[in-house]
Coordinates of N, CA and C in Angstrom, one line a residue:
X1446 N -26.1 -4.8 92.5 CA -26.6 -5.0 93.9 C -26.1 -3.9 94.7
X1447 N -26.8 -3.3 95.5 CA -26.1 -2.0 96.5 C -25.3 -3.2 97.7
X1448 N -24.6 -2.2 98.2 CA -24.2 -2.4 99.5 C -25.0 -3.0 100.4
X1449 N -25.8 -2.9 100.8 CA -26.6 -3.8 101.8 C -27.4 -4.8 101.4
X1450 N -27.8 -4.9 100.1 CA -27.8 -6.8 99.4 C -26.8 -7.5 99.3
X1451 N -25.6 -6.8 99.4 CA -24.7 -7.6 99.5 C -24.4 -8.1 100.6
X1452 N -24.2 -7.4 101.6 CA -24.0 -7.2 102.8 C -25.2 -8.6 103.4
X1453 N -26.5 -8.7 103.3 CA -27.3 -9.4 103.9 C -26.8 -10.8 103.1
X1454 N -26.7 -10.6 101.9 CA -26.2 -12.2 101.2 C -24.7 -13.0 101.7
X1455 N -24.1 -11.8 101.8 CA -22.9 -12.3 102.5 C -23.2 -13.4 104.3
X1456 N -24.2 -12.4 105.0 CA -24.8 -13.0 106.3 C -24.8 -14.3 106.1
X1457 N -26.0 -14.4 104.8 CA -26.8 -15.6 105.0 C -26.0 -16.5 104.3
X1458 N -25.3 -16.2 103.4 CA -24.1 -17.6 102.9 C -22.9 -18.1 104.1
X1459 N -22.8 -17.3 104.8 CA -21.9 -17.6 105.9 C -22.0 -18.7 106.8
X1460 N -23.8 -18.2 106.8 CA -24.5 -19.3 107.9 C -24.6 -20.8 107.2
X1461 N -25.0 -21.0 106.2 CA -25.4 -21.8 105.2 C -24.2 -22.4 105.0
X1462 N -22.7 -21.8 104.6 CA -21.7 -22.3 104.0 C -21.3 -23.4 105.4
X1463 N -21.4 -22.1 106.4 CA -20.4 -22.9 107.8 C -21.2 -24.0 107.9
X1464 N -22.7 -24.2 107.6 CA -23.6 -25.4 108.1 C -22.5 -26.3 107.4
X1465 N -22.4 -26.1 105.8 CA -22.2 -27.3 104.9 C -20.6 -27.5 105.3
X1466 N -20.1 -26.7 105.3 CA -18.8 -26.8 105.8 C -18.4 -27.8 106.8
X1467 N -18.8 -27.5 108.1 CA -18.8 -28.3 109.3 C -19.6 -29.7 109.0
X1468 N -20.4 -29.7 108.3 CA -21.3 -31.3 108.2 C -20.2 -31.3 106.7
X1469 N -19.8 -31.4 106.1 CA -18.6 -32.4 105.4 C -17.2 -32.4 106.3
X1470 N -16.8 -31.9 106.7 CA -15.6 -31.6 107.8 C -15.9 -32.6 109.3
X1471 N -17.1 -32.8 109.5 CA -17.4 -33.8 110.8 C -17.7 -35.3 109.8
X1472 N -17.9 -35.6 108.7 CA -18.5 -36.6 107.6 C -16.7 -37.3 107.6
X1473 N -16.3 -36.4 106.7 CA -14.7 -36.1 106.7 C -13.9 -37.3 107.8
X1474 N -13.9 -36.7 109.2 CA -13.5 -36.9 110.0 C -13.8 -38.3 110.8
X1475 N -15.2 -38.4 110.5 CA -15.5 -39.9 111.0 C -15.1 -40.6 109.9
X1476 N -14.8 -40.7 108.6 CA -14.7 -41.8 107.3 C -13.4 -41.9 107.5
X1477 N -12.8 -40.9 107.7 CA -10.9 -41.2 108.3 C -10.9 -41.8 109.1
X1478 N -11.2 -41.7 110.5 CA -10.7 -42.3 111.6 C -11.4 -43.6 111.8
X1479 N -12.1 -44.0 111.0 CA -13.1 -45.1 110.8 C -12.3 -45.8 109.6
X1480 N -11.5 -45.5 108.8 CA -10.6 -46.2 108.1 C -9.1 -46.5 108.4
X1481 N -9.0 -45.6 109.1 CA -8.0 -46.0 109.8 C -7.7 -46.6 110.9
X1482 N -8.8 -46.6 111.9 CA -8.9 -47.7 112.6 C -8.9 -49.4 112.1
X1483 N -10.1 -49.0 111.1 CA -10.0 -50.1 110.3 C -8.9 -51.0 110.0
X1484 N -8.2 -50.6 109.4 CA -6.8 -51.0 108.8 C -6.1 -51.1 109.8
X1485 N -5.4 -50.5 111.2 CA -4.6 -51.1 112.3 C -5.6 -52.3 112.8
X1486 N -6.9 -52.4 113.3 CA -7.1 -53.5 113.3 C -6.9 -54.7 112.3
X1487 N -7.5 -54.8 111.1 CA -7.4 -55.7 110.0 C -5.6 -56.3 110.2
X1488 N -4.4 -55.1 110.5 CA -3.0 -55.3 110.4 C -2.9 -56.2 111.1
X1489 N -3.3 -55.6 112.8 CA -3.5 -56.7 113.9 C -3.3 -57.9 113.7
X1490 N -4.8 -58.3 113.0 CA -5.3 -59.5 113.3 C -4.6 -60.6 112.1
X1491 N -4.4 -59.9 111.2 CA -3.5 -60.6 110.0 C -2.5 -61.2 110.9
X1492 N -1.4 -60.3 111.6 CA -0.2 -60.3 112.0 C -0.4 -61.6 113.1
X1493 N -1.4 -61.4 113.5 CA -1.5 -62.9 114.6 C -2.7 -64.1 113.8
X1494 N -2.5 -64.1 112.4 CA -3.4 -65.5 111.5 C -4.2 -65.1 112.0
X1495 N -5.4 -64.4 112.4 CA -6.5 -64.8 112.8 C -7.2 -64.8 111.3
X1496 N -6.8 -63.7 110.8 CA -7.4 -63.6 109.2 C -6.5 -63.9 108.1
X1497 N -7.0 -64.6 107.5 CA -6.6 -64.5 106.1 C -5.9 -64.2 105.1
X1498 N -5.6 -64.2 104.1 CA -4.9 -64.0 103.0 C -6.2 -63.0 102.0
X1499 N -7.1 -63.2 101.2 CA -7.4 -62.7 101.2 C -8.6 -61.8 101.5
X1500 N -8.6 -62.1 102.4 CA -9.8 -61.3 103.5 C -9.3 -60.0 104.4
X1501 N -8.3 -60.1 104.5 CA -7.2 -59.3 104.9 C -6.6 -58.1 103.6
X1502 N -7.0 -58.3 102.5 CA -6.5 -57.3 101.5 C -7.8 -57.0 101.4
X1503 N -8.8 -57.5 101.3 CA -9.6 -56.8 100.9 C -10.1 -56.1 102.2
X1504 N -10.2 -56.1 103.2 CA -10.6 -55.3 104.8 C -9.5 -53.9 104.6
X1505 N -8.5 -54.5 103.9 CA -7.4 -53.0 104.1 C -7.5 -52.3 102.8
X1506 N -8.4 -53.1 101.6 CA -8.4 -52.2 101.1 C -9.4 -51.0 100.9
X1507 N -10.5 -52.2 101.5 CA -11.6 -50.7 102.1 C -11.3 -49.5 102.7
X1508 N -10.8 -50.1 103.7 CA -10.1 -49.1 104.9 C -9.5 -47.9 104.4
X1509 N -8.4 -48.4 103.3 CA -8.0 -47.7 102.8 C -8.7 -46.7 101.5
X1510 N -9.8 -46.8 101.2 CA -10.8 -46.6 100.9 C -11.3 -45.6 101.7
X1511 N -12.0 -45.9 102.9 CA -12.6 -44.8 103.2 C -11.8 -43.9 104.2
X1512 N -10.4 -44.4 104.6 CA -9.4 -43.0 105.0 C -9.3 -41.8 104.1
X1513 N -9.0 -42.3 102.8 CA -8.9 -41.5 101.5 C -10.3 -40.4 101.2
X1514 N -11.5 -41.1 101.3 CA -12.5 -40.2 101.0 C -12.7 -39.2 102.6
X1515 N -12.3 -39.8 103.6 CA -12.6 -39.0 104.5 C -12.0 -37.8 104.4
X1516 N -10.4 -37.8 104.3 CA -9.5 -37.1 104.2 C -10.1 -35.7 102.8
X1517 N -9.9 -36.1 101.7 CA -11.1 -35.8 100.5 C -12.4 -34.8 101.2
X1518 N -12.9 -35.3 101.6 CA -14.6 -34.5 102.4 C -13.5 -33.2 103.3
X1519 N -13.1 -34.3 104.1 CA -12.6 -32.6 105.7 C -11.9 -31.7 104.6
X1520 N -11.6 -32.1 103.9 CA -10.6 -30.7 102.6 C -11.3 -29.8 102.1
X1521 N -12.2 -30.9 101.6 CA -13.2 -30.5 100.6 C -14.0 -29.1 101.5
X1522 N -14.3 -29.5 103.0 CA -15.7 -29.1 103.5 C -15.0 -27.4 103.8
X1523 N -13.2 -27.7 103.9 CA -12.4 -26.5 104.3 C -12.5 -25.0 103.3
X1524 N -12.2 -26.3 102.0 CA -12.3 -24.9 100.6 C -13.4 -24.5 100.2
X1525 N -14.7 -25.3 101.0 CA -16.2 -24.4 100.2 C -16.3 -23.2 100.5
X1526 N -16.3 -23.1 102.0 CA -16.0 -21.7 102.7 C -15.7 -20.8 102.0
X1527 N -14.1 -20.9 102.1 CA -13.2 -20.3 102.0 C -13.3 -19.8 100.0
X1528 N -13.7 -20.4 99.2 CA -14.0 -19.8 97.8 C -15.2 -19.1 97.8
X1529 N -16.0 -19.1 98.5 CA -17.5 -18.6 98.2 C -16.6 -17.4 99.1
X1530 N -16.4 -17.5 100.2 CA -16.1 -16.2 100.3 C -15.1 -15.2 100.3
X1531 N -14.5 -15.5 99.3 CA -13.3 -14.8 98.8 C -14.6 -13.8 97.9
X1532 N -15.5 -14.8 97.5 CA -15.8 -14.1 96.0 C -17.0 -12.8 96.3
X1533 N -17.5 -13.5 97.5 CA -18.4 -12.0 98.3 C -17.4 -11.2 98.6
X1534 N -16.7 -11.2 99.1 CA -15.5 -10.1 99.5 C -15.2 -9.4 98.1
X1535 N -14.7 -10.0 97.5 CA -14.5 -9.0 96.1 C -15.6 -8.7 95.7
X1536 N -17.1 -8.9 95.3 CA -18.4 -8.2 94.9 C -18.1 -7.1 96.3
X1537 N -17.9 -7.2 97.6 CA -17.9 -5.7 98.1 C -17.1 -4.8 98.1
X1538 N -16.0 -5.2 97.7 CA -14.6 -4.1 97.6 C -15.3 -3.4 96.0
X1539 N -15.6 -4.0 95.3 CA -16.1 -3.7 94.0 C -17.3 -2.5 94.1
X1540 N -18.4 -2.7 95.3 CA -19.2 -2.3 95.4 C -19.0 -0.5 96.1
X1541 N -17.3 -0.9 97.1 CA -17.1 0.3 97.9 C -16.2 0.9 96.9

């Protein structure tokens, strides 16, 4: 590839990555704080009987459930980026 196929592919993966990036990174971010809300409430309401025994393990274990995958995605959405474009950068140092 010359220099300026490179150069335009690099553009348009940028645009494309940051789309995907930011939509797993905002995905991410609501499944976290949506599990973790979860779980201080579910604690709550255990701590004052309103729930259960086991209705209460299973609400925290969701929660804890999708803190974990949230956390998982925002990481995830960080390193797609950041690998794809290490690897254009080296196809152009290669190319100069």
């Amino acid at each position: 590839m010359e220099y300026k196929e490179i150069k335009k592919k690099f553009r348009m993966l940028c645009k494309k990555e940051k789309r995907t990036c930011y939509n797993y990174r905002i995905l991410g971010a609501f499944l976290a704080i949506l599990g973790f809300t979860t779980a201080c409430i579910t604690f709550i309401l255990a701590k004052k009987y309103i729930i259960v025994y086991p209705t209460y393990q299973i609400l925290f274990a969701l929660s804890s459930v999708f803190a974990i995958i949230g956390l998982v995605l925002y990481f995830i959405g960080e390193n797609i980026f950041k690998d794809e474009l290490r690897n254009i950068i080296k196809k152009m140092k290669e190319k100069e």
